[in-house]
Short mmCIF file of C-alpha atoms in Angstrom, two decimals:
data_model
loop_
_atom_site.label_atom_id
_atom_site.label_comp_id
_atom_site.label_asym_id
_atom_site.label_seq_id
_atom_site.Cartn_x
_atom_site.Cartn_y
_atom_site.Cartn_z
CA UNK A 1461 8.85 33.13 29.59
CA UNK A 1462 8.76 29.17 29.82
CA UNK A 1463 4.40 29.28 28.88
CA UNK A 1464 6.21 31.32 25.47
CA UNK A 1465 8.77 29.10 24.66
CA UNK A 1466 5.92 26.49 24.50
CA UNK A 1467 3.39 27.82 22.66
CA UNK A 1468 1.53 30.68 25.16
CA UNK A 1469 3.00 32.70 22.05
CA UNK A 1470 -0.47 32.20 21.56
CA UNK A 1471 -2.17 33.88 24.26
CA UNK A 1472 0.42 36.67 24.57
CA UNK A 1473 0.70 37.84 21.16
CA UNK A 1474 -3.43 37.81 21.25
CA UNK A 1475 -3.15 35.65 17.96
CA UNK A 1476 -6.36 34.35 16.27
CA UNK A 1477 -7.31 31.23 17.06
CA UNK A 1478 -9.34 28.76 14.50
CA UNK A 1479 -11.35 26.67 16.73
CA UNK A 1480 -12.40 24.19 14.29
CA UNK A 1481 -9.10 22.39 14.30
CA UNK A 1482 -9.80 19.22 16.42
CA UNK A 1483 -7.60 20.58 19.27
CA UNK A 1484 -7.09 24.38 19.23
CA UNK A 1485 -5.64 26.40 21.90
CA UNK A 1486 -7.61 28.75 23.99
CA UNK A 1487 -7.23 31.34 26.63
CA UNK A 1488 -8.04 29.93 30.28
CA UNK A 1489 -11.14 31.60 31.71
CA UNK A 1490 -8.80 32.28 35.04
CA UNK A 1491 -4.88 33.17 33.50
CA UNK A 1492 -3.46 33.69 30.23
CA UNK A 1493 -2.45 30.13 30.46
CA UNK A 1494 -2.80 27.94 27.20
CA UNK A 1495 -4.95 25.00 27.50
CA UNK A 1496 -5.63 21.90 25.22
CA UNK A 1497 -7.67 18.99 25.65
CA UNK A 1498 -5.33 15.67 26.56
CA UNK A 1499 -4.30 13.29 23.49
CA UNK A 1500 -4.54 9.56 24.15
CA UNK A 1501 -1.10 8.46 24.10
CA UNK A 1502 -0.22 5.28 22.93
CA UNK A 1503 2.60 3.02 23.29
CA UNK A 1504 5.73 4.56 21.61
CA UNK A 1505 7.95 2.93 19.50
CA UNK A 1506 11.38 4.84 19.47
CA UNK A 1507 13.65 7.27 21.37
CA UNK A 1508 15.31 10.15 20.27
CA UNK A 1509 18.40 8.62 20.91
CA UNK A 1510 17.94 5.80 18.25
CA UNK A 1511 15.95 8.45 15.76
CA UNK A 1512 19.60 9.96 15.99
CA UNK A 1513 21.42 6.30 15.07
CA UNK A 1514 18.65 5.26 12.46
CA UNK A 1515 18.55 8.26 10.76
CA UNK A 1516 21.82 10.60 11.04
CA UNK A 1517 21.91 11.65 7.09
CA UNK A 1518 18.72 12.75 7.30
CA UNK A 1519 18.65 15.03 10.27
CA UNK A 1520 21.51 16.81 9.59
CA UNK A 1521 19.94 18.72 7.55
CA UNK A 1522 18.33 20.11 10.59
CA UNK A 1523 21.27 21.91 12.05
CA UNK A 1524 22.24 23.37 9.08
CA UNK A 1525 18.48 24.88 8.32
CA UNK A 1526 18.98 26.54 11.84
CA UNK A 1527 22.12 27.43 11.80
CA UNK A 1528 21.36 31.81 11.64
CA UNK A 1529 19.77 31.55 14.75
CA UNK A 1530 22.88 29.41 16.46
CA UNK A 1531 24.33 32.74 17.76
CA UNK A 1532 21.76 34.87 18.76
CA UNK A 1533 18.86 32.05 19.84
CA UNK A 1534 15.07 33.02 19.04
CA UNK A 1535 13.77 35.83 20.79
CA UNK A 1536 10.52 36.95 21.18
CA UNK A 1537 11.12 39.79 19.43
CA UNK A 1538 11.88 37.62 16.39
CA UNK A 1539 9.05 35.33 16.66
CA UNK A 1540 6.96 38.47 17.11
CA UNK A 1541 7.95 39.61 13.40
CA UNK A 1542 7.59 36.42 11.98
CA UNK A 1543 3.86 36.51 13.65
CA UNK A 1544 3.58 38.88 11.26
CA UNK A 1545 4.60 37.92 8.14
CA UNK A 1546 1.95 35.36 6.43
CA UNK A 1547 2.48 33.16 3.97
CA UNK A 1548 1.58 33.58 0.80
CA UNK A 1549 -1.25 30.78 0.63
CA UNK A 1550 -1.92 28.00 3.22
CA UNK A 1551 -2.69 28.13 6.84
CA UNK A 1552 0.14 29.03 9.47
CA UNK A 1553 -0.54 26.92 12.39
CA UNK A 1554 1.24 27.20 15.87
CA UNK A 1555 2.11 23.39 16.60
CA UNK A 1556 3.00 22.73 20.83
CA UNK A 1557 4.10 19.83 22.28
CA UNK A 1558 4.17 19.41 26.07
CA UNK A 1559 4.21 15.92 28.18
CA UNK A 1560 3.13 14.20 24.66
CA UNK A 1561 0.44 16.41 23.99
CA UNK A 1562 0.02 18.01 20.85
CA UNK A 1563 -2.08 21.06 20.01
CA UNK A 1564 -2.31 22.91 16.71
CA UNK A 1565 -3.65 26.52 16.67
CA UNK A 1566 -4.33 28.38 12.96
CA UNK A 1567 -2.82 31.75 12.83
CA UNK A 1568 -5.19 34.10 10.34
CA UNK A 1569 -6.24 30.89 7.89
CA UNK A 1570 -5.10 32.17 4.11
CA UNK A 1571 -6.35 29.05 1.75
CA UNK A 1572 -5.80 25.13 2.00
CA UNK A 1573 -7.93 24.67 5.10
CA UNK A 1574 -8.28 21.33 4.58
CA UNK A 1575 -4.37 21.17 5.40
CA UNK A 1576 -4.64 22.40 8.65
CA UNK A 1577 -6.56 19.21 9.82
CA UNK A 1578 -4.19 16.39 7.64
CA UNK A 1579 -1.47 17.93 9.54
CA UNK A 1580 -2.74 17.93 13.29
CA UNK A 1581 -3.21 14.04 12.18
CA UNK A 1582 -0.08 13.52 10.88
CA UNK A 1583 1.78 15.42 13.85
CA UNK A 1584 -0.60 13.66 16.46
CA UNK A 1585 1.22 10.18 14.89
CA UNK A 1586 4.37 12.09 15.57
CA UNK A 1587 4.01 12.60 18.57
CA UNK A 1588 3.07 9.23 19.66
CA UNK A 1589 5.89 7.26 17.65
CA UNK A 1590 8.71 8.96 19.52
CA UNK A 1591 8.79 8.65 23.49
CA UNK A 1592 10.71 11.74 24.31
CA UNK A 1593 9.21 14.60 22.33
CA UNK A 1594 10.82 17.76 23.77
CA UNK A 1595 8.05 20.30 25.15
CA UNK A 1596 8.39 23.25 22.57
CA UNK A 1597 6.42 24.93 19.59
CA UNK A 1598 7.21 26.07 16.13
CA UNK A 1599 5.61 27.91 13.53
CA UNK A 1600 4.72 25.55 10.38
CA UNK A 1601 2.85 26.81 7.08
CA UNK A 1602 1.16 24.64 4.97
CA UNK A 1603 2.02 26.52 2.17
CA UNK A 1604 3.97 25.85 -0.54
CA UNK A 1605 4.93 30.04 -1.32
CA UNK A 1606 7.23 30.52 1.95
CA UNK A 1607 7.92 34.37 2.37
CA UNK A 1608 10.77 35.01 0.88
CA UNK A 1609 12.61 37.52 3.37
CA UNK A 1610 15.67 38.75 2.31
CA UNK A 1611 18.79 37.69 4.54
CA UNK A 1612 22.75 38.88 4.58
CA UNK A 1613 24.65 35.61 5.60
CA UNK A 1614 26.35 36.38 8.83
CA UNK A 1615 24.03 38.69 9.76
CA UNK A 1616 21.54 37.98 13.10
CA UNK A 1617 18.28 37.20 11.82
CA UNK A 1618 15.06 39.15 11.84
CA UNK A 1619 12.55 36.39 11.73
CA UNK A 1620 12.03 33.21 13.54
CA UNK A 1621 12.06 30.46 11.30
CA UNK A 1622 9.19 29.58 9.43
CA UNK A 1623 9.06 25.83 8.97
CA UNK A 1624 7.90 24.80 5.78
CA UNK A 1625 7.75 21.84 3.64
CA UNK A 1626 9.62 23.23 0.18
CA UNK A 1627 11.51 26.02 0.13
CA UNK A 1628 14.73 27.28 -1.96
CA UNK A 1629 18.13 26.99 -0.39
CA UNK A 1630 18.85 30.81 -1.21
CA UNK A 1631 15.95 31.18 1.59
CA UNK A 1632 18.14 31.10 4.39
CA UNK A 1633 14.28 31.97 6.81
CA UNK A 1634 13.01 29.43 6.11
CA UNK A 1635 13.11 25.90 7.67
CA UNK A 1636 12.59 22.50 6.12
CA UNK A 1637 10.06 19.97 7.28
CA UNK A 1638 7.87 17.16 6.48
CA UNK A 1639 5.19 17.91 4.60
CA UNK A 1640 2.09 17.16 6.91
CA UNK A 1641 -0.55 16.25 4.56
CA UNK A 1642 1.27 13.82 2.11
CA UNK A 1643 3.50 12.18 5.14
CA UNK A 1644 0.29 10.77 6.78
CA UNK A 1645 -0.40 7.63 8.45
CA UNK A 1646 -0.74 6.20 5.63
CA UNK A 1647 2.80 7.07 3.60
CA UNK A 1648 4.50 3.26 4.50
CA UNK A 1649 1.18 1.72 3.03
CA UNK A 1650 1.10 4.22 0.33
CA UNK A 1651 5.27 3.33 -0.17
CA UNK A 1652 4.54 -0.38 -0.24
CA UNK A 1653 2.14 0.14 -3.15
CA UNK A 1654 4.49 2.29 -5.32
CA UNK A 1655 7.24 -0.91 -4.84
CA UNK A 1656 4.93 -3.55 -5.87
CA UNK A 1657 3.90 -1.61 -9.12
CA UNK A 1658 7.53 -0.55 -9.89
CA UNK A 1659 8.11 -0.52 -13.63
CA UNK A 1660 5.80 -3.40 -14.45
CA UNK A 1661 5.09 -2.26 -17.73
CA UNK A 1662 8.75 -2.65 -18.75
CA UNK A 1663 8.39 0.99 -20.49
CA UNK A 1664 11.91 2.69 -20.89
CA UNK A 1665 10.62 5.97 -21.86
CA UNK A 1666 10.71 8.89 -19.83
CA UNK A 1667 7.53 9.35 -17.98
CA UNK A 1668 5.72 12.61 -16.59
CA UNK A 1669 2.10 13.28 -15.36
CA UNK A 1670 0.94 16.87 -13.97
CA UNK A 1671 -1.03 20.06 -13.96
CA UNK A 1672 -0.57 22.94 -16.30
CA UNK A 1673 -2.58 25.98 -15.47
CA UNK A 1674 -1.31 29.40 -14.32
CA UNK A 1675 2.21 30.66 -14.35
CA UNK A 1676 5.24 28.82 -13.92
CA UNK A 1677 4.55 25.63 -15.30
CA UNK A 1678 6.18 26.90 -18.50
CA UNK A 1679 8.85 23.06 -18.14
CA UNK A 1680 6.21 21.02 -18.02
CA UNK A 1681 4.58 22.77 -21.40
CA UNK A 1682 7.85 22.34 -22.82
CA UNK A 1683 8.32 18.72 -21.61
CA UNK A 1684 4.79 18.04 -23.56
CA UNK A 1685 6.08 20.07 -26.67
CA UNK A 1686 9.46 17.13 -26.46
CA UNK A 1687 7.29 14.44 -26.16
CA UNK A 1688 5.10 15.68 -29.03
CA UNK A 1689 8.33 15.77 -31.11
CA UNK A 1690 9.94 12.20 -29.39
CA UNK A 1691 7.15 10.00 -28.53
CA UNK A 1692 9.79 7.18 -28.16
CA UNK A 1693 11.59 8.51 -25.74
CA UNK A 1694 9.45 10.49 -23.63
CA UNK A 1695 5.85 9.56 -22.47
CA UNK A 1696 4.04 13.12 -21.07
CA UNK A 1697 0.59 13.56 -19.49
CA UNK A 1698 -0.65 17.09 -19.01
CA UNK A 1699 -4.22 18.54 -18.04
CA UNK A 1700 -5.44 21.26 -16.72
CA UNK A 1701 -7.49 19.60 -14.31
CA UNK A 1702 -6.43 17.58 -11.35
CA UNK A 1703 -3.90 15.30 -12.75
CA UNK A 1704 -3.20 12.99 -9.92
CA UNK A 1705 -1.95 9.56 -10.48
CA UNK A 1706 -2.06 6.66 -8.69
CA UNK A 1707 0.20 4.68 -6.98
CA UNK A 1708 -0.11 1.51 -10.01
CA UNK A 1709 0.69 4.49 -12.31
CA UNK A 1710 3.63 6.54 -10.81
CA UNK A 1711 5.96 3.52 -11.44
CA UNK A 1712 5.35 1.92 -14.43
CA UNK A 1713 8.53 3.41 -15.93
CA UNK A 1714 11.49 2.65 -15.80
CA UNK A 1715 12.84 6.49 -16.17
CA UNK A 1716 10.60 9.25 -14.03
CA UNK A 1717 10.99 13.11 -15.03
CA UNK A 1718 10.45 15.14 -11.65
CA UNK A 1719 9.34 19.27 -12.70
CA UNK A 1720 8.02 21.36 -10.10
CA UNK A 1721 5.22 22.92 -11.05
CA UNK A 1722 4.31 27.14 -10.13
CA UNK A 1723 5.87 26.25 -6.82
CA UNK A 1724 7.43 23.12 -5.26
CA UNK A 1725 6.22 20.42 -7.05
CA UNK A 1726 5.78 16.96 -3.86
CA UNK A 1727 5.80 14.27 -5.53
CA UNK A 1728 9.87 13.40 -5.19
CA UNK A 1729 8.73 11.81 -1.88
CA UNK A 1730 6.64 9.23 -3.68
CA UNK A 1731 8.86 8.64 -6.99
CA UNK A 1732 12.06 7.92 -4.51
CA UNK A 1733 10.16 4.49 -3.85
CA UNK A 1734 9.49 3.43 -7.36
CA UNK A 1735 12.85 1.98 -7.99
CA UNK A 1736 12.97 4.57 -11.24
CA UNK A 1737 15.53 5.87 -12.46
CA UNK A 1738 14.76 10.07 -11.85
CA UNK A 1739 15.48 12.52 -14.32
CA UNK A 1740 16.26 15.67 -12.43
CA UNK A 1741 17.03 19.15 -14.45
CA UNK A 1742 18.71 21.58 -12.53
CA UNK A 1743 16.00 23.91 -13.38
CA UNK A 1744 13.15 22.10 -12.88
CA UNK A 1745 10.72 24.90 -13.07
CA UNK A 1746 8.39 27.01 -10.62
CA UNK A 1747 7.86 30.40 -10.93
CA UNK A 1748 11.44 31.84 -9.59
CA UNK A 1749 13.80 31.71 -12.26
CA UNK A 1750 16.91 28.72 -11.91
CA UNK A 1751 15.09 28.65 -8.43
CA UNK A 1752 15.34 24.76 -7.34
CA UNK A 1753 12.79 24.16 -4.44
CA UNK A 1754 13.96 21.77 -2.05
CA UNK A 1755 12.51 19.54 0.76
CA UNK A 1756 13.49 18.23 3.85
CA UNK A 1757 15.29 14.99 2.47
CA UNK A 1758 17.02 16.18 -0.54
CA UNK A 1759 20.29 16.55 1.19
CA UNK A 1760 19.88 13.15 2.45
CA UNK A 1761 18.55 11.54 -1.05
CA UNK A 1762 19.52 13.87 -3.53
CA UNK A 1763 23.11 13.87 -5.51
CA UNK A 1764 22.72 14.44 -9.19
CA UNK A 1765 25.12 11.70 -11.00
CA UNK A 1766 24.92 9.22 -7.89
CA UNK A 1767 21.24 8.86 -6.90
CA UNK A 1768 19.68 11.02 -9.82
CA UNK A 1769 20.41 11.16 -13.49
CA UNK A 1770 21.53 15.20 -14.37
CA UNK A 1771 19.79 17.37 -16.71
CA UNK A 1772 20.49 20.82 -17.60
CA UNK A 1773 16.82 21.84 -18.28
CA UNK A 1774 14.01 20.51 -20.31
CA UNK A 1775 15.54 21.08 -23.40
CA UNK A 1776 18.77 18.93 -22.65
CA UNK A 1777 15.81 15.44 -21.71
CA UNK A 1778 16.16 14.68 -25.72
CA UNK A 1779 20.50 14.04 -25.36
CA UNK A 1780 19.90 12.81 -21.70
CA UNK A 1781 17.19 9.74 -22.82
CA UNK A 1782 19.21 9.18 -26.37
CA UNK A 1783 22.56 8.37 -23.45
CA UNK A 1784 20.52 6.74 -21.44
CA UNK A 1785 19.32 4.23 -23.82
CA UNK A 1786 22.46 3.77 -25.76
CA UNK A 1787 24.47 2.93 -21.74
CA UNK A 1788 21.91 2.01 -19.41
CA UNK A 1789 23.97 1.23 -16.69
CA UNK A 1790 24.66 4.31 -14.71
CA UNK A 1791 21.13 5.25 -14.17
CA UNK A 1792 20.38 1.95 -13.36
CA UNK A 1793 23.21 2.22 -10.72
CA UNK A 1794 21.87 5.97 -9.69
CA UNK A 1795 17.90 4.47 -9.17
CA UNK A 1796 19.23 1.37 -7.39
CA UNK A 1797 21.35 3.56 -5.14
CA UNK A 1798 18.24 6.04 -4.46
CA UNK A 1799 15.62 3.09 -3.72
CA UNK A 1800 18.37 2.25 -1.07
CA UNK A 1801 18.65 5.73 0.32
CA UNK A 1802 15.04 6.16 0.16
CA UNK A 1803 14.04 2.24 1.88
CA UNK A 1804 16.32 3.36 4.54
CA UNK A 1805 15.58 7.10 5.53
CA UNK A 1806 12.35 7.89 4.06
CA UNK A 1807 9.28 6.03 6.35
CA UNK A 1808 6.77 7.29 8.90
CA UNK A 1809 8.93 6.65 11.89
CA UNK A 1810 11.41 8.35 10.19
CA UNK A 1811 9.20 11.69 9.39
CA UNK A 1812 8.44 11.33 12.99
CA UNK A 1813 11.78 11.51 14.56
CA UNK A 1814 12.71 14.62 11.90
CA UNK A 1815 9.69 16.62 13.72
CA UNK A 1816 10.78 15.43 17.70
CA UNK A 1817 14.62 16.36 16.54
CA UNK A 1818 13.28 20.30 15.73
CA UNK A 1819 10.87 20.23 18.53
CA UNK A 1820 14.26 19.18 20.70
CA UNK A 1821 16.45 21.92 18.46
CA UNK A 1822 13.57 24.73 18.50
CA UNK A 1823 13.24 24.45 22.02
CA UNK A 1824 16.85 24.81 22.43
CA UNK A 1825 17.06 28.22 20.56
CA UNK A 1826 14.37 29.36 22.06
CA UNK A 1827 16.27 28.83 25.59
CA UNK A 1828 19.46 30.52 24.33
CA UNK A 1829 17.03 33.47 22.85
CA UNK A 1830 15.53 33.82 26.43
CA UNK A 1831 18.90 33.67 28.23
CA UNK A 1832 19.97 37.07 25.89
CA UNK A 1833 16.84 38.97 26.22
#
């Protein structure tokens, strides 16, 4: 039972292993034992202990992601019938810790391969920034379509949790964390470039860059339609293509529209550092109706009047920007109080302590799951 609450979940379940991910995990030639190659460890920079006093707002939000397994723990049975549910797109990828080592095995690749490998970087950083990483494993998708599995509050779970980068709070299955492939080892440099472009252009319109192709990007189109309509008050940038901006570019503004775009949109974690004040519509778009994705730090970041300016939905930007401009001061208030919230929580050592604190709690309900079986 202890090689399964690790990640032998693996080996028992006879899951598919990738083996093109740097370090996969494999069945021993003489047991059913797991095996990884050993990660070069170096020196550590900070404990759990003072992950918990540096960053309390933000990982409370763990305990309240978890919080339908608290009775019951995870059983196997439940991690069995989350094995079985795939995402929609993206890989699902069986991350272990043990004694520092990290090893990331892809369960039945679906799309986003590429993924797969930014985030066995990323969580091999993780893993080396905090000293006492709890042995444990947890099943992450890469995704941004988490299953949506219905849930009666109150009710034992089904599923283990599926930990995820966006989901909607309705999803009560689904677990929030860091997104591995934008919260690389690069995000502080990446953080310090977005501060020293912040709104340099001294442009007080509201700005927005990003895709539209497929379904659900039906707020952005009508963002575009606005701007058409109020070029001096809202500054729009739509393609079909890639429509990536860089870091000089994300900032120049001194308002900054966030939209999600057919899913979760993940660019909030970059905008948060501009200094900006963020327009934030309660519907913000995505292919579920009124459904607002969320990710790991909005709890922490997030409160519509005090750290983001409110919005109804696209169609109430025109009366939002026409306040804004006539009484600047409370969004300048809101974006000073977010760059605060966001120099303080939102950082690489921070992203690492969020994924050693549900190593720690995973680990924990996995113990209390085993104890009931």
């Amino acid at each position: 039972m202890a090689l399964r609450a690790w990640l032998c979940v693996a080996a028992t379940l006879a899951m598919p292993v990738d083996e093109d991910l740097p370090c996969a995990w494999v069945r021993s030639s003489t047991s059913d034992r797991c095996v990884a190659p050993p990660m070069a460890r170096r020196t550590c920079s900070v404990t759990l202990a003072q992950c918990e006093a540096r960053y309390a707002p933000l990982l409370a939000r763990i305990a309240r992601d978890l919080a339908p397994w608290e009775a019951t723990g995870i059983t196997d049975a439940m991690v069995d019938a989350r094995v079985a549910r795939r995402s929609a797109v993206g890989d699902d990828l069986w991350l272990g810790a043990r004694n520092g080592t990290l090893a990331v095995a892809r369960v039945k690749p679906k799309g986003y391969k590429g993924r797969g490998h930014k985030a066995y970087a990323h969580l091999k950083r993780a893993l080396e920034t905090v000293c006492d990483v709890p042995d444990g494993s947890i099943l992450y998708s890469t995704s941004d379509h988490a299953p949506d599995l219905a849930h009666v509050d109150g009710a034992a779970p089904s599923h283990a949790p599926l930990h995820v980068f966006c989901a909607r709070r309705a999803d009560r299955l689904s677990v929030l964390a860091p997104e591995a492939p934008s919260f690389g080892v690069d995000y502080d440099a990446i953080v310090a470039k977005l501060r020293d472009n912040a709104n340099k252009s001294g442009d007080d319109r509201l700005w927005f860059a990003g895709k539209v192709a497929g379904p659900g990007n039906e707020a952005r189109a009508a963002a575009g339609r606005l701007a058409s309509a109020r070029p001096d008050l809202l500054d729009v940038r739509l393609s079909a293509g890639d429509a990536r901006v860089g870091a000089e570019d994300q900032c120049r503004h001194a308002f900054a529209l966030y939209l999600h775009g057919s899913a979760c949109s993940g660019r909030l974690k970059r905008l948060v550092h501009c200094g900006s004040a963020i327009v934030f519509p309660k519907a913000a778009g995505g292919v579920v109706p009124d459904g607002q994705y969320e990710e790991f730090f909005y709890d922490a970041l997030i409160e519509p009047g005090r750290t983001v300016v409110p919005a109804a939905d696209v169609a109430d930007l025109e009366r939002v920007m026409d306040e804004a401009r006539a009484d600047p001061a409370p969004a300048r208030r809101a974006a000073a109080e977010l760059d605060r919230r966001a120099a303080a929580l939102l950082s690489e050592e921070s992203v690492a302590c969020y994924w050693a604190a549900l190593f720690r709690e995973n680990a924990r309900l996995r113990r209390k799951g085993a104890s009931r079986s």
